[in-house]
mmCIF file of C-alpha atoms in Angstrom:
data_model
loop_
_atom_site.group_PDB
_atom_site.id
_atom_site.type_symbol
_atom_site.label_atom_id
_atom_site.label_comp_id
_atom_site.label_asym_id
_atom_site.label_seq_id
_atom_site.Cartn_x
_atom_site.Cartn_y
_atom_site.Cartn_z
ATOM 1 C CA MET A 1 -94.877 8.090 19.362
ATOM 2 C CA LEU A 2 -98.107 10.082 19.319
ATOM 3 C CA THR A 3 -101.378 9.363 17.600
ATOM 4 C CA SER A 4 -104.417 11.453 18.579
ATOM 5 C CA ARG A 5 -108.159 11.073 18.176
ATOM 6 C CA ASP A 6 -108.886 14.520 19.616
ATOM 7 C CA LEU A 7 -110.463 16.975 17.172
ATOM 8 C CA ASN A 8 -108.793 19.744 19.180
ATOM 9 C CA ASP A 9 -105.481 18.539 17.715
ATOM 10 C CA LEU A 10 -106.601 19.612 14.256
ATOM 11 C CA HIS A 11 -105.823 22.979 12.715
ATOM 12 C CA PRO A 12 -108.831 25.283 13.540
ATOM 13 C CA LYS A 13 -109.917 25.529 9.898
ATOM 14 C CA ILE A 14 -110.151 21.770 9.483
ATOM 15 C CA ARG A 15 -111.579 21.345 12.972
ATOM 16 C CA GLU A 16 -114.508 23.563 11.895
ATOM 17 C CA LYS A 17 -114.996 21.459 8.745
ATOM 18 C CA ALA A 18 -114.714 18.214 10.727
ATOM 19 C CA ASP A 19 -117.365 19.407 13.191
ATOM 20 C CA ALA A 20 -119.671 20.319 10.312
ATOM 21 C CA HIS A 21 -119.040 16.946 8.633
ATOM 22 C CA ILE A 22 -119.823 15.036 11.819
ATOM 23 C CA ALA A 23 -122.980 17.137 12.356
ATOM 24 C CA ALA A 24 -124.157 16.609 8.765
ATOM 25 C CA CYS A 25 -123.740 12.858 9.198
ATOM 26 C CA LYS A 26 -125.511 12.906 12.533
ATOM 27 C CA ALA A 27 -128.429 14.790 10.959
ATOM 28 C CA GLU A 28 -128.849 11.825 8.607
ATOM 29 C CA GLY A 29 -128.620 9.296 11.425
ATOM 30 C CA ILE A 30 -124.992 8.363 10.745
ATOM 31 C CA ASP A 31 -122.720 8.207 13.767
ATOM 32 C CA LEU A 32 -118.970 8.582 13.149
ATOM 33 C CA LEU A 33 -116.107 7.474 15.308
ATOM 34 C CA VAL A 34 -112.949 9.539 14.920
ATOM 35 C CA THR A 35 -110.010 7.121 14.811
ATOM 36 C CA CYS A 36 -107.150 9.538 14.140
ATOM 37 C CA THR A 37 -106.412 13.248 13.925
ATOM 38 C CA TYR A 38 -102.784 14.274 14.467
ATOM 39 C CA ARG A 39 -100.057 11.701 13.990
ATOM 40 C CA ASP A 40 -96.352 12.420 14.685
ATOM 41 C CA GLY A 41 -93.545 11.251 12.402
ATOM 42 C CA GLU A 42 -92.693 8.175 14.466
ATOM 43 C CA ALA A 43 -96.321 7.013 14.455
ATOM 44 C CA GLN A 44 -96.559 7.698 10.687
ATOM 45 C CA ASP A 45 -93.465 5.604 9.971
ATOM 46 C CA ALA A 46 -94.845 2.773 12.135
ATOM 47 C CA LEU A 47 -98.100 2.855 10.149
ATOM 48 C CA TYR A 48 -96.157 2.936 6.874
ATOM 49 C CA ALA A 49 -94.244 -0.193 7.967
ATOM 50 C CA GLN A 50 -97.499 -2.099 8.314
ATOM 51 C CA GLY A 51 -97.770 -4.517 5.395
ATOM 52 C CA ARG A 52 -94.164 -3.869 4.483
ATOM 53 C CA THR A 53 -91.762 -4.751 7.295
ATOM 54 C CA LYS A 54 -94.465 -5.426 9.935
ATOM 55 C CA PRO A 55 -97.516 -7.705 9.788
ATOM 56 C CA GLY A 56 -100.857 -6.486 8.463
ATOM 57 C CA ALA A 57 -102.310 -4.914 5.343
ATOM 58 C CA LYS A 58 -100.917 -1.730 3.832
ATOM 59 C CA VAL A 59 -102.999 1.186 5.062
ATOM 60 C CA THR A 60 -100.929 4.131 3.848
ATOM 61 C CA ASN A 61 -98.393 5.065 1.243
ATOM 62 C CA ALA A 62 -97.172 8.031 3.305
ATOM 63 C CA LYS A 63 -93.960 8.051 5.309
ATOM 64 C CA ALA A 64 -93.279 10.620 8.038
ATOM 65 C CA GLY A 65 -93.735 14.128 6.658
ATOM 66 C CA GLN A 66 -95.822 12.854 3.711
ATOM 67 C CA SER A 67 -99.217 12.676 5.461
ATOM 68 C CA MET A 68 -101.537 15.592 6.155
ATOM 69 C CA HIS A 69 -102.032 14.001 9.594
ATOM 70 C CA ASN A 70 -98.465 15.153 10.370
ATOM 71 C CA TYR A 71 -99.551 18.797 9.786
ATOM 72 C CA HIS A 72 -102.848 18.667 11.752
ATOM 73 C CA LEU A 73 -104.781 18.836 8.446
ATOM 74 C CA ALA A 74 -106.429 15.367 8.286
ATOM 75 C CA TYR A 75 -108.612 13.021 10.255
ATOM 76 C CA ASP A 76 -109.843 9.466 9.877
ATOM 77 C CA ILE A 77 -113.307 8.211 10.786
ATOM 78 C CA VAL A 78 -115.382 5.088 10.601
ATOM 79 C CA PRO A 79 -119.176 5.071 10.416
ATOM 80 C CA MET A 80 -120.944 3.159 13.154
ATOM 81 C CA ARG A 81 -123.948 0.880 12.808
ATOM 82 C CA ASN A 82 -125.653 -0.408 15.968
ATOM 83 C CA GLY A 83 -122.628 0.665 17.969
ATOM 84 C CA LYS A 84 -120.123 -1.211 15.832
ATOM 85 C CA PRO A 85 -117.696 0.170 13.251
ATOM 86 C CA VAL A 86 -118.442 -0.537 9.615
ATOM 87 C CA TRP A 87 -115.046 -1.193 7.993
ATOM 88 C CA THR A 88 -116.286 -3.038 4.871
ATOM 89 C CA THR A 89 -117.074 -1.019 1.759
ATOM 90 C CA SER A 90 -119.196 -3.420 -0.318
ATOM 91 C CA GLY A 91 -122.959 -3.725 -0.800
ATOM 92 C CA ASP A 92 -125.065 -1.635 1.612
ATOM 93 C CA ASP A 93 -121.886 -0.702 3.444
ATOM 94 C CA TRP A 94 -120.651 1.065 0.290
ATOM 95 C CA LYS A 95 -123.802 3.210 0.254
ATOM 96 C CA LEU A 96 -123.045 4.265 3.844
ATOM 97 C CA TRP A 97 -119.369 5.086 3.090
ATOM 98 C CA SER A 98 -120.317 6.867 -0.110
ATOM 99 C CA ARG A 99 -122.795 9.099 1.770
ATOM 100 C CA VAL A 100 -120.241 9.856 4.476
ATOM 101 C CA GLY A 101 -117.790 10.826 1.734
ATOM 102 C CA GLU A 102 -120.335 13.036 -0.025
ATOM 103 C CA LEU A 103 -121.224 14.820 3.224
ATOM 104 C CA GLY A 104 -117.538 15.474 3.935
ATOM 105 C CA GLU A 105 -117.010 16.887 0.441
ATOM 106 C CA GLN A 106 -120.001 19.166 0.941
ATOM 107 C CA GLN A 107 -118.048 20.709 3.837
ATOM 108 C CA GLY A 108 -115.112 21.500 1.524
ATOM 109 C CA LEU A 109 -113.042 18.465 2.569
ATOM 110 C CA GLU A 110 -111.074 16.197 0.299
ATOM 111 C CA TRP A 111 -112.189 12.577 0.681
ATOM 112 C CA ALA A 112 -109.487 9.988 0.037
ATOM 113 C CA GLY A 113 -112.212 7.538 -0.971
ATOM 114 C CA ASN A 114 -112.135 9.312 -4.330
ATOM 115 C CA TRP A 115 -108.391 9.074 -4.793
ATOM 116 C CA VAL A 116 -107.377 7.124 -7.889
ATOM 117 C CA SER A 117 -104.180 5.337 -6.890
ATOM 118 C CA PHE A 118 -104.744 4.446 -3.217
ATOM 119 C CA LYS A 119 -108.221 4.843 -1.817
ATOM 120 C CA GLU A 120 -108.420 5.542 1.901
ATOM 121 C CA TYR A 121 -112.107 5.600 2.735
ATOM 122 C CA PRO A 122 -111.721 6.737 6.369
ATOM 123 C CA HIS A 123 -109.461 9.706 5.429
ATOM 124 C CA PHE A 124 -110.575 13.343 5.095
ATOM 125 C CA GLN A 125 -108.259 16.327 4.742
ATOM 126 C CA TYR A 126 -108.189 20.013 4.004
ATOM 127 C CA THR A 127 -105.153 21.764 2.515
ATOM 128 C CA GLY A 128 -106.635 25.016 1.276
ATOM 129 C CA GLY A 129 -105.540 23.902 -2.195
ATOM 130 C CA MET A 130 -101.878 23.847 -1.214
ATOM 131 C CA PRO A 131 -99.630 20.897 -2.171
ATOM 132 C CA LEU A 132 -97.843 18.690 0.361
ATOM 133 C CA SER A 133 -94.514 20.370 -0.475
ATOM 134 C CA TYR A 134 -95.899 23.689 0.821
ATOM 135 C CA PHE A 135 -96.456 22.206 4.281
ATOM 136 C CA GLN A 136 -93.178 20.262 4.184
ATOM 137 C CA ASP A 137 -91.436 23.595 3.646
ATOM 138 C CA GLY A 138 -93.111 25.089 6.756
ATOM 139 C CA GLY A 139 -96.216 26.615 5.196
ATOM 140 C CA THR A 140 -99.462 26.885 7.111
ATOM 141 C CA LEU A 141 -103.097 27.517 6.338
#
């Protein structure tokens, strides 16, 4: 089972966008901690089981092969405040998350905080406009 936090495990096109996103946040005094880049199928299924067949809250609706993490096209972050991760998204914390999302979108990334059915505030991805099925069928950027 493999889960990476290394930006070098991202596809070069998204790595470039991730670097720009992190730099844009840093320029505004926002430090980000990368919590996940690439995730293999076994790790994806283990995460999918959380809140279903394993303890914890549901954090994804994607099984193995259904997450852009499985294709090196997504990363998760958390903003830091005074050296501690800010996981909550209410009040002033929402302003912080919202700005992180805006700065990611300015780099051409898709921010899952704007998804309608299942918001994933830490999640950013880049697919070049291609659907999941394209990558499932072996397509690349």
